[in-house]
Amino acid sequence: MIIVIKQGSPEKQVNNLISWIETQGVRVHVSHGEYNTIIGLIGDTAKIDADLVEGLEIVETVKKISEPFKKANRKFHPEDTVIDVGGVKIGGGNFCMIAGPCSVESEEQILEIASSVKRSGALMLRGGAFKPRTSPYDFQGLKAEGIDLLLEAKRETKMPIVTEILNINHLDLFEDVDIIQVGARNMQNFELLKELGKTKKPILLKRGLANTMKELLMSAEYIMAGGNEDIILCERGIRTFETFTRNTIDLSAVPMLKELTHLPVVVDPSHSTGMSKLVKPMSLAAAACGADGLMIEVHNNPARALCDGAQSLTPAQFDDVAKSVNKVLEVVKG
Amino acid sequence: MIIVIKQGSPEKQVNNLISWIETQGVRVHVSHGEYNTIIGLIGDTAKIDADLVEGLEIVETVKKISEPFKKANRKFHPEDTVIDVGGVKIGGGNFCMIAGPCSVESEEQILEIASSVKRSGALMLRGGAFKPRTSPYDFQGLKAEGIDLLLEAKRETKMPIVTEILNINHLDLFEDVDIIQVGARNMQNFELLKELGKTKKPILLKRGLANTMKELLMSAEYIMAGGNEDIILCERGIRTFETFTRNTIDLSAVPMLKELTHLPVVVDPSHSTGMSKLVKPMSLAAAACGADGLMIEVHNNPARALCDGAQSLTPAQFDDVAKSVNKVLEVVKG
Amino acid sequence: MIIVIKQGSPEKQVNNLISWIETQGVRVHVSHGEYNTIIGLIGDTAKIDADLVEGLEIVETVKKISEPFKKANRKFHPEDTVIDVGGVKIGGGNFCMIAGPCSVESEEQILEIASSVKRSGALMLRGGAFKPRTSPYDFQGLKAEGIDLLLEAKRETKMPIVTEILNINHLDLFEDVDIIQVGARNMQNFELLKELGKTKKPILLKRGLANTMKELLMSAEYIMAGGNEDIILCERGIRTFETFTRNTIDLSAVPMLKELTHLPVVVDPSHSTGMSKLVKPMSLAAAACGADGLMIEVHNNPARALCDGAQSLTPAQFDDVAKSVNKVLEVVKG
Amino acid sequence: MIIVIKQGSPEKQVNNLISWIETQGVRVHVSHGEYNTIIGLIGDTAKIDADLVEGLEIVETVKKISEPFKKANRKFHPEDTVIDVGGVKIGGGNFCMIAGPCSVESEEQILEIASSVKRSGALMLRGGAFKPRTSPYDFQGLKAEGIDLLLEAKRETKMPIVTEILNINHLDLFEDVDIIQVGARNMQNFELLKELGKTKKPILLKRGLANTMKELLMSAEYIMAGGNEDIILCERGIRTFETFTRNTIDLSAVPMLKELTHLPVVVDPSHSTGMSKLVKPMSLAAAACGADGLMIEVHNNPARALCDGAQSLTPAQFDDVAKSVNKVLEVVKG
């Protein structure tokens, strides 16, 4: 951490600050520039609250040097993390296609989609049982029944399943779920993250709509600090001023995150764009830039087929996407 | 809801869509423009998923007409909501100054600040017991002990207290808390909102960093839909590209929200700017544009006094702010 | 400038970098931390391209210390700049109300509005002659004729006039204009700024929709570097994700800019909100938080009166705003 | 255009509005819903100012139906535009690699880079002669001399050249330039766009940092309305809250724009990320999602080689990128 002192600050106050820092067990190194005095802090600066110091009358600015994420940091763990979910691997060169419906709606629906996406090459099944909805008046998912249906699809197809948790009190229901998803709106629900840190389940952690990559890594750190180090990060679009797309997919986050962390990074092209016609190009782009997997919405609901669900693909469209993604992967990895 | 059909869409598909809408119990009104056909939906459109319709090949765009918030909507409840907390009123012309430390740290600290801000005119005491922190390695608050200390300050000063909840399983600890705060990161923690909807406590609901006013109102609606209609909305800054301030305080949200809803709207100038020197000007501005209250951080910690806490005021600074705010209120209300 | 070197970087490359910096005439100060080596640069670092250095394989990050604006910087010019426009002063405690129509439309219109806003206390007249429009098919203003009409209003009312320039080749037309406005879309039209730096006219420089305060100050610096130091900065809303308001007015920019620079700062509540009903509360808020003036749209067009122009006030509404603003100013300055 | 009238509005005012619209030569179609009355406008609504109507007391909201861009609109021109620049084609399946240095620095530099990138498969040479810089104190480019050097490289290599214009008064200098670039900061410099509409040169139009795709298309429309229909759109990153990357590259803009318009769309991975290490993954992603070309910075400056220019590739790195892009293109097009 580096503290830049304002020009003309009273020497006594500067010395007071330095003394206070030293009482926190941190060494300092002071250098005098043309306009500013700079105090470099050496040692464990975790006890120094940067915001607090930045508020001092005499402080111009505070610059943090070391990244606050440790367990998620590639610097300290250079090897890719590979997560093994019932034999399906993700990370470290293992690309994983995850597909399934937005919401689990019925036994017939989930079984049909599951076997269909499996034929097209999906390795895991996704499906929403608990649905976070902006409006209290919207459908909130089949809940426990939805998880039961996913488990049935798992038995039928042998595909591991991933589904979202909204409330830590529901954890018992997730006992046979393979990967627990934390949605964008809960990325900084730290109480939930802490509890998930105590489980042994891999966690698929989605980036919040307005969260930086650093905050995403800090949220992964919350889970890892509790002892659970099997985290899959997921880029799913950020909120910007653009209105043609629902969110703005940030594909540069894929190579950037993979440099910063050893954790696998997947992309959700369905939610990030909100339009089924953008799912294929964004899937190919994600594969081309190094993503470790894709998470794609697929539906087979005849009522929706009428409407061609805003962000969901039909099984036939998914089959086409999966084939094209594989071609890109061959070339990129080749 | 209005559905705009793409030019040149097959008539059969258009008719299929219309039939499907009618089976949902919604009437339609079709008009043909120069380039587009427009389908107006009349009746209860809650069952029609706009995102899904927008994804149809034949649909250009979908425009929602009616606001999705009902109980929070001023259209249906023109009178200002006035919330009475142990005799202290907020809303409907009653301005409420809430002040206190960021975190409760000790008995001495909270009692001293409480009596000090009360002398300066604060009507409620705030203080953090459970602290949401970006990093798992940062101080997480005194937790239950922090609430006990707040309750002691309440007994001493007779000021109602407001403090943040992070986990619905802690609800028992909040039994004697007067107002429960939902922080920005939990604004869309719908499970928490639903549980708070079952309580009888007033809720201070902070706007999320990247949430629109509409989403804030929808989150209020979640609590109100459960039966608890005593919600105080709080503007605390949104995330933008600007870096000189921590967040960008959106003061236009104050008059805008007060037109859209009957609920009281308060402003937190401390967190939204992240700088103590901006607290006074933003407090005066908030009072001038019609806020129903302010929520201001005040500290008395000698260790911090050294540093002049980034976003906290000293008791003397708070006294000056409170006096100036009162002058502005007299002029604006007069 | 501070350069943080990555852990484990080859010493030879670090020494190469240090040598290269020294050949640019800049002294360095190297300190070794636990994880990183830090190189402090002392002297005139203007020649060191921070982006370029940040791209080095061995560089973790680059932190700039000194602000890149010099002439606009309050550190080097602590006294408020007061701009005198034909006897009307702005800055240094002089509050200036600027009002007038969005576009000059006719002689009758501009004369009537001008005398009306003068009666209500406006000290300057604004009016658009050249209009920047997103669509080439929209009305582009009366152009030269519009300026003639403004000059006529100036003769009649003795009010100085301010109007926007779009093209440096039009400069001759602005000979008798008192203040030249640079619009938000041209804030980084550096060629225009350079030319305006050669004039003797005060410039009203609007903040771009997506520009930081630092960039606004750098654009002021462009004009000042050319020799013209009479710049008035104008906050007019930034682009965010919020859709209820046209832009998000950033009122914290007022006290923040006034700390960073000695230049006057005014606020345009009409364009920043896009709604006439928000003009009054935002005007009061701007006055309360220390703005040096307001720039408000007023119309008298009967065709528009029908419609109550989206962001324009009627003369009667403006009169009310002006009176209320004066009351707030008395209290705040008092 | 659809106008939604507020519930309970006086019938007389609604009728006044309808009459006024009809006097503008636009037909209306009124329908009464449960809560709102809706007025549909049929015919040429260009004369109706939506912002103005939206400001009416009686108006809830205004929804625009038809897109405001005509000449750039794929609806009216379904065939891809193919731009032929001295035999090099772009658009309609023709992928064009554009490469060269950020700034032209010397004859040796530009000739060496030009022949190098040509060998690697670049079809056009880019290089900055006039440089827009945030600070007036930064290097502003070699200007006219830079263009002369580019023309020399063109003679040597037979590659068409593209370079940025900042000031319409410089147009004479661009007589032998093949493609004129309009930078992000000038995307809404409408005076510049209008003048370029009178030329016969293809224009490479970069998306502004905070501009929507719709605004980008409207700026293309400005040029096309003047008679010059050879426009290449360029995605180069938008401004968001993320700070790890310089801007956030919006790759979903590629397929989205290509659906909205017949104009070619290229991507600049160098400026959008600001980091050379992200150029390759973003180039592959852009090729994978359907871009018509790439615009990549390449340097050979030994002084910079030391530093490995923040966003520029070395010739060897560019060669690797070009080869990999070609492989992806084969697969995606195949």
Coordinates of N, CA and C in Angstrom, one line a residue, chain A residues 6 13 16-17 20 46 49-57 68-71 130-138 140 143 166-170 185-186 188-192 194-195 209-212 214-215 218-219 221-222 224-225 239 246 274 276-277 303-311, chain B residues 6 13 16-17 20 46 49-57 68-71 130-138 140 143 166-170 185-186 188-192 194-195 209-212 214-215 218-219 221-222 224-225 239 246 274 276-277 303-311:
Chain A
K6 N -0.6 15.0 0.9 CA -0.9 16.3 0.2 C 0.3 17.2 0.5
Q13 N 1.3 16.1 11.7 CA 0.2 15.2 11.3 C 0.8 14.0 10.5
N16 N 2.3 11.7 12.9 CA 1.3 11.0 13.7 C 0.8 9.8 12.9
L17 N 0.5 10.1 11.6 CA 0.0 9.0 10.8 C 1.1 7.8 10.7
W20 N 1.1 5.9 13.8 CA -0.1 5.0 13.9 C 0.1 3.8 13.1
A46 N -3.0 -5.8 5.9 CA -4.5 -6.1 6.0 C -5.2 -5.3 7.1
D49 N -7.0 0.1 7.1 CA -8.2 0.3 6.3 C -7.9 1.5 5.3
A50 N -7.8 1.1 4.0 CA -7.4 2.1 3.0 C -8.4 3.2 2.9
D51 N -9.7 2.9 3.0 CA -10.7 3.9 2.9 C -10.6 4.9 4.0
L52 N -10.3 4.4 5.1 CA -10.1 5.3 6.3 C -8.9 6.2 6.1
V53 N -7.8 5.7 5.7 CA -6.6 6.5 5.5 C -6.9 7.5 4.4
E54 N -7.6 7.1 3.4 CA -7.8 8.0 2.3 C -8.6 9.2 2.7
G55 N -9.4 9.1 3.8 CA -10.2 10.2 4.3 C -9.5 11.2 5.1
L56 N -8.3 10.9 5.4 CA -7.5 11.9 6.2 C -7.3 13.2 5.4
E57 N -7.4 14.3 6.2 CA -7.2 15.6 5.6 C -5.8 15.7 4.8
P68 N -6.1 -8.4 -3.2 CA -6.7 -8.8 -1.9 C -7.1 -10.3 -2.0
F69 N -7.1 -10.9 -3.2 CA -7.5 -12.3 -3.2 C -6.2 -13.2 -3.2
K70 N -6.3 -14.2 -2.3 CA -5.1 -15.0 -2.1 C -5.3 -16.4 -2.7
K71 N -6.3 -17.1 -2.2 CA -6.5 -18.5 -2.5 C -6.9 -18.6 -4.0
F130 N -35.4 -23.0 -8.2 CA -35.7 -21.8 -7.4 C -35.3 -20.6 -8.3
K131 N -36.2 -19.8 -8.7 CA -36.0 -18.7 -9.7 C -36.0 -17.4 -9.0
P132 N -34.9 -16.6 -9.1 CA -35.0 -15.2 -8.6 C -35.7 -14.4 -9.6
R133 N -36.7 -13.7 -9.2 CA -37.5 -12.9 -10.2 C -37.6 -11.5 -9.6
T134 N -37.5 -10.5 -10.5 CA -37.5 -9.1 -10.1 C -38.9 -8.8 -9.5
S135 N -39.9 -9.4 -9.9 CA -41.3 -9.1 -9.4 C -41.8 -10.2 -8.5
P136 N -42.4 -9.9 -7.4 CA -42.9 -10.9 -6.5 C -44.1 -11.6 -7.2
Y137 N -44.6 -11.1 -8.2 CA -45.8 -11.6 -8.8 C -45.5 -12.6 -10.0
D138 N -44.2 -12.7 -10.3 CA -43.8 -13.7 -11.3 C -43.5 -15.1 -10.8
Q140 N -42.0 -18.3 -9.5 CA -40.8 -18.4 -8.7 C -40.1 -19.8 -8.8
K143 N -39.4 -25.1 -7.3 CA -38.7 -25.3 -6.0 C -38.3 -26.8 -5.7
L166 N -31.0 -20.1 -3.6 CA -31.4 -18.8 -3.3 C -31.3 -18.5 -1.8
N167 N -31.4 -19.6 -1.0 CA -31.6 -19.5 0.5 C -30.8 -20.6 1.1
I168 N -30.0 -20.2 2.0 CA -29.1 -21.2 2.7 C -29.9 -22.2 3.4
N169 N -31.1 -21.9 3.8 CA -31.9 -22.8 4.6 C -32.5 -24.0 3.7
H170 N -32.3 -23.8 2.4 CA -32.7 -24.9 1.4 C -31.5 -25.9 1.2
R185 N -27.4 -12.0 -8.7 CA -27.9 -11.1 -7.6 C -27.4 -11.5 -6.3
N186 N -26.9 -12.8 -6.1 CA -26.4 -13.2 -4.8 C -24.9 -13.2 -4.8
Q188 N -22.8 -11.1 -4.0 CA -22.3 -10.5 -2.8 C -23.2 -10.8 -1.6
N189 N -23.9 -11.9 -1.6 CA -24.7 -12.4 -0.5 C -23.7 -13.2 0.4
F190 N -22.9 -12.4 1.2 CA -21.7 -13.0 1.8 C -22.1 -14.1 2.8
E191 N -23.3 -14.0 3.4 CA -23.7 -15.1 4.3 C -23.9 -16.4 3.6
L192 N -24.5 -16.3 2.4 CA -24.7 -17.5 1.6 C -23.3 -18.1 1.2
K194 N -20.4 -17.8 2.7 CA -19.8 -18.4 3.8 C -20.3 -19.8 4.1
E195 N -21.6 -20.0 4.0 CA -22.2 -21.3 4.2 C -21.7 -22.3 3.2
L209 N -24.2 -8.3 -11.9 CA -24.5 -7.4 -13.0 C -23.6 -6.1 -13.0
A210 N -23.2 -5.7 -11.8 CA -22.4 -4.5 -11.7 C -21.2 -4.7 -10.9
N211 N -20.7 -5.9 -11.0 CA -19.5 -6.3 -10.2 C -18.3 -6.4 -11.1
T212 N -17.2 -5.9 -10.6 CA -15.9 -6.0 -11.2 C -15.4 -7.4 -11.1
K214 N -12.6 -8.0 -10.0 CA -11.9 -8.2 -8.7 C -12.9 -8.6 -7.6
E215 N -14.1 -8.0 -7.7 CA -15.2 -8.4 -6.7 C -15.6 -9.8 -6.9
M218 N -13.1 -11.8 -5.2 CA -13.2 -11.7 -3.8 C -14.4 -12.6 -3.3
S219 N -15.4 -12.7 -4.1 CA -16.5 -13.5 -3.6 C -16.1 -15.0 -3.7
E221 N -13.2 -15.9 -3.2 CA -12.3 -16.0 -2.0 C -13.1 -16.3 -0.7
Y222 N -14.3 -15.7 -0.6 CA -15.2 -16.0 0.5 C -15.5 -17.5 0.7
M224 N -13.8 -19.9 -0.8 CA -12.5 -20.7 -0.6 C -12.0 -20.5 0.8
A225 N -12.2 -19.3 1.4 CA -11.7 -19.1 2.7 C -12.3 -20.1 3.7
R239 N -24.1 -4.8 -16.6 CA -25.0 -3.7 -16.9 C -24.3 -2.5 -17.5
R246 N -29.7 -7.3 -23.6 CA -30.2 -7.2 -22.2 C -29.1 -6.7 -21.3
G274 N -29.7 -12.1 -23.8 CA -31.2 -12.1 -23.7 C -31.8 -12.4 -25.1
S276 N -32.0 -15.2 -28.3 CA -31.5 -16.5 -28.8 C -30.6 -16.4 -30.1
K277 N -30.9 -15.4 -30.9 CA -30.1 -15.3 -32.1 C -28.6 -14.8 -31.8
A303 N -45.5 -24.6 -26.1 CA -46.0 -23.3 -26.0 C -45.0 -22.2 -26.3
R304 N -43.8 -22.5 -25.8 CA -42.7 -21.6 -26.1 C -42.2 -21.7 -27.5
A305 N -42.3 -22.9 -28.1 CA -41.8 -23.1 -29.4 C -42.6 -22.1 -30.3
L306 N -43.8 -22.0 -30.0 CA -44.6 -20.9 -30.7 C -43.9 -19.6 -30.7
C307 N -43.4 -19.3 -29.6 CA -42.8 -18.0 -29.4 C -41.3 -18.0 -29.6
D308 N -40.6 -19.2 -29.6 CA -39.2 -19.2 -29.8 C -38.5 -18.4 -28.7
G309 N -38.7 -18.9 -27.5 CA -38.2 -18.3 -26.2 C -37.1 -17.3 -26.4
A310 N -37.3 -16.1 -25.8 CA -36.4 -15.0 -26.0 C -34.9 -15.4 -26.0
Q311 N -34.5 -16.1 -25.0 CA -33.0 -16.4 -25.0 C -32.7 -17.9 -25.0
Chain B
K6 N -42.9 -7.7 -36.7 CA -42.0 -7.4 -37.8 C -42.7 -7.3 -39.1
Q13 N -48.4 -17.1 -38.5 CA -47.7 -17.0 -37.2 C -48.2 -15.9 -36.4
N16 N -51.3 -17.2 -34.9 CA -51.0 -18.1 -33.8 C -50.7 -17.4 -32.5
L17 N -49.9 -16.3 -32.6 CA -49.5 -15.5 -31.4 C -50.8 -15.0 -30.8
W20 N -52.7 -17.5 -29.0 CA -52.1 -17.9 -27.7 C -52.3 -16.9 -26.6
A46 N -50.3 -9.9 -16.6 CA -49.2 -10.5 -15.8 C -48.8 -11.9 -16.2
D49 N -45.3 -13.3 -20.5 CA -43.9 -13.1 -20.2 C -43.3 -12.2 -21.4
A50 N -43.0 -11.0 -21.1 CA -42.6 -10.1 -22.2 C -41.3 -10.5 -22.8
D51 N -40.4 -11.0 -22.0 CA -39.1 -11.4 -22.6 C -39.3 -12.6 -23.6
L52 N -40.2 -13.5 -23.2 CA -40.4 -14.6 -24.0 C -41.0 -14.2 -25.4
V53 N -42.0 -13.3 -25.3 CA -42.7 -12.8 -26.5 C -41.6 -12.1 -27.4
E54 N -40.8 -11.3 -26.7 CA -39.8 -10.5 -27.5 C -38.9 -11.4 -28.3
G55 N -38.7 -12.6 -27.8 CA -37.8 -13.5 -28.5 C -38.4 -14.1 -29.8
L56 N -39.7 -14.0 -30.0 CA -40.3 -14.6 -31.2 C -39.7 -14.0 -32.4
E57 N -39.5 -14.9 -33.4 CA -39.0 -14.5 -34.7 C -39.8 -13.3 -35.3
P68 N -45.0 -2.4 -13.1 CA -45.2 -3.6 -12.4 C -45.3 -3.5 -10.9
F69 N -45.1 -2.3 -10.3 CA -45.3 -2.3 -8.9 C -46.7 -1.7 -8.6
K70 N -47.4 -2.3 -7.7 CA -48.8 -2.0 -7.4 C -48.9 -1.3 -6.0
K71 N -48.4 -2.1 -5.0 CA -48.6 -1.6 -3.6 C -47.7 -0.3 -3.3
F130 N -23.8 -6.2 12.0 CA -23.3 -7.2 11.0 C -22.9 -6.4 9.8
K131 N -21.6 -6.5 9.3 CA -21.1 -5.7 8.3 C -20.8 -6.5 7.0
P132 N -21.4 -6.2 5.9 CA -21.1 -6.9 4.7 C -19.7 -6.3 4.1
R133 N -18.8 -7.2 3.9 CA -17.4 -6.7 3.5 C -17.0 -7.5 2.2
T134 N -16.5 -6.7 1.3 CA -16.1 -7.4 0.0 C -15.0 -8.5 0.3
S135 N -14.2 -8.3 1.3 CA -13.2 -9.3 1.5 C -13.5 -10.1 2.7
P136 N -13.3 -11.5 2.7 CA -13.6 -12.3 3.8 C -12.6 -12.1 4.9
Y137 N -11.5 -11.4 4.6 CA -10.5 -11.1 5.6 C -10.7 -9.8 6.4
D138 N -11.7 -9.0 6.0 CA -12.0 -7.8 6.7 C -12.9 -8.0 7.9
Q140 N -15.9 -8.1 10.3 CA -17.3 -8.4 9.9 C -18.3 -7.8 10.9
K143 N -21.5 -8.2 15.5 CA -22.6 -9.1 15.4 C -23.6 -9.0 16.6
L166 N -28.1 -9.3 7.6 CA -27.5 -9.9 6.5 C -28.0 -11.3 6.2
N167 N -28.6 -11.9 7.2 CA -29.0 -13.3 7.2 C -30.3 -13.5 7.9
I168 N -31.3 -14.1 7.2 CA -32.6 -14.2 7.8 C -32.6 -15.0 9.0
N169 N -31.6 -15.9 9.2 CA -31.6 -16.7 10.4 C -31.2 -15.9 11.6
H170 N -30.8 -14.6 11.4 CA -30.5 -13.7 12.6 C -31.7 -13.0 13.0
R185 N -26.2 -4.5 -1.3 CA -25.9 -5.8 -1.9 C -27.0 -6.8 -1.8
N186 N -27.9 -6.6 -0.8 CA -29.0 -7.5 -0.6 C -30.3 -7.0 -1.2
Q188 N -31.6 -7.3 -3.9 CA -32.3 -8.3 -4.7 C -32.1 -9.7 -4.1
N189 N -31.9 -9.7 -2.8 CA -31.9 -11.0 -2.1 C -33.4 -11.3 -1.8
F190 N -34.1 -11.9 -2.7 CA -35.5 -11.9 -2.7 C -36.0 -12.8 -1.5
E191 N -35.2 -13.8 -1.1 CA -35.6 -14.7 0.0 C -35.6 -13.9 1.3
L192 N -34.6 -13.0 1.4 CA -34.6 -12.1 2.6 C -35.8 -11.2 2.6
K194 N -38.7 -11.5 1.2 CA -39.9 -12.2 1.5 C -40.1 -12.4 3.0
E195 N -39.0 -12.8 3.7 CA -39.1 -13.1 5.1 C -39.4 -11.8 5.8
L209 N -26.2 -1.0 -6.0 CA -25.3 -0.2 -6.7 C -25.6 -0.1 -8.2
A210 N -26.2 -1.1 -8.7 CA -26.5 -1.1 -10.2 C -27.9 -1.3 -10.4
N211 N -28.8 -0.9 -9.5 CA -30.2 -1.1 -9.7 C -30.9 0.1 -10.1
T212 N -31.9 0.0 -11.0 CA -32.7 1.1 -11.4 C -33.7 1.4 -10.3
K214 N -36.8 1.5 -10.8 CA -37.9 0.5 -11.0 C -37.6 -0.8 -10.2
E215 N -36.4 -1.2 -10.2 CA -36.0 -2.4 -9.5 C -36.1 -2.2 -8.0
M218 N -39.6 -2.5 -7.2 CA -40.0 -3.9 -7.2 C -39.6 -4.7 -6.0
S219 N -38.4 -4.3 -5.4 CA -37.9 -5.0 -4.2 C -38.8 -4.5 -3.0
E221 N -41.8 -3.8 -3.3 CA -43.0 -4.5 -3.6 C -43.0 -6.0 -3.0
Y222 N -41.8 -6.6 -3.1 CA -41.6 -7.9 -2.5 C -42.0 -7.9 -1.0
M224 N -43.7 -5.6 0.6 CA -45.1 -5.2 0.8 C -46.1 -6.3 0.4
A225 N -45.7 -7.1 -0.6 CA -46.6 -8.2 -1.0 C -46.8 -9.2 0.1
R239 N -23.3 2.9 -9.3 CA -22.0 2.6 -9.8 C -21.9 3.2 -11.2
R246 N -16.6 7.6 -4.7 CA -16.7 6.1 -4.6 C -17.9 5.6 -5.5
G274 N -18.4 8.5 -0.2 CA -17.1 7.9 0.3 C -16.1 8.9 0.8
S276 N -15.8 12.4 3.5 CA -16.4 13.2 4.5 C -16.7 14.6 4.0
K277 N -15.7 15.1 3.2 CA -15.9 16.5 2.8 C -17.1 16.7 1.9
A303 N -8.7 6.9 17.5 CA -7.8 6.4 16.5 C -8.2 6.8 15.1
R304 N -9.5 6.9 14.9 CA -10.0 7.4 13.6 C -9.9 8.9 13.6
A305 N -10.0 9.6 14.7 CA -9.9 11.0 14.7 C -8.6 11.4 14.1
L306 N -7.6 10.7 14.5 CA -6.3 10.9 13.9 C -6.4 10.9 12.3
C307 N -7.2 10.0 11.9 CA -7.3 9.8 10.4 C -8.5 10.6 9.8
D308 N -9.4 11.0 10.6 CA -10.6 11.7 10.1 C -11.3 10.8 9.1
G309 N -11.8 9.7 9.6 CA -12.4 8.6 8.8 C -13.0 9.0 7.4
A310 N -12.7 8.3 6.5 CA -12.9 8.6 5.1 C -14.3 9.2 4.8
Q311 N -15.3 8.6 5.3 CA -16.6 9.1 5.0 C -17.4 9.5 6.2

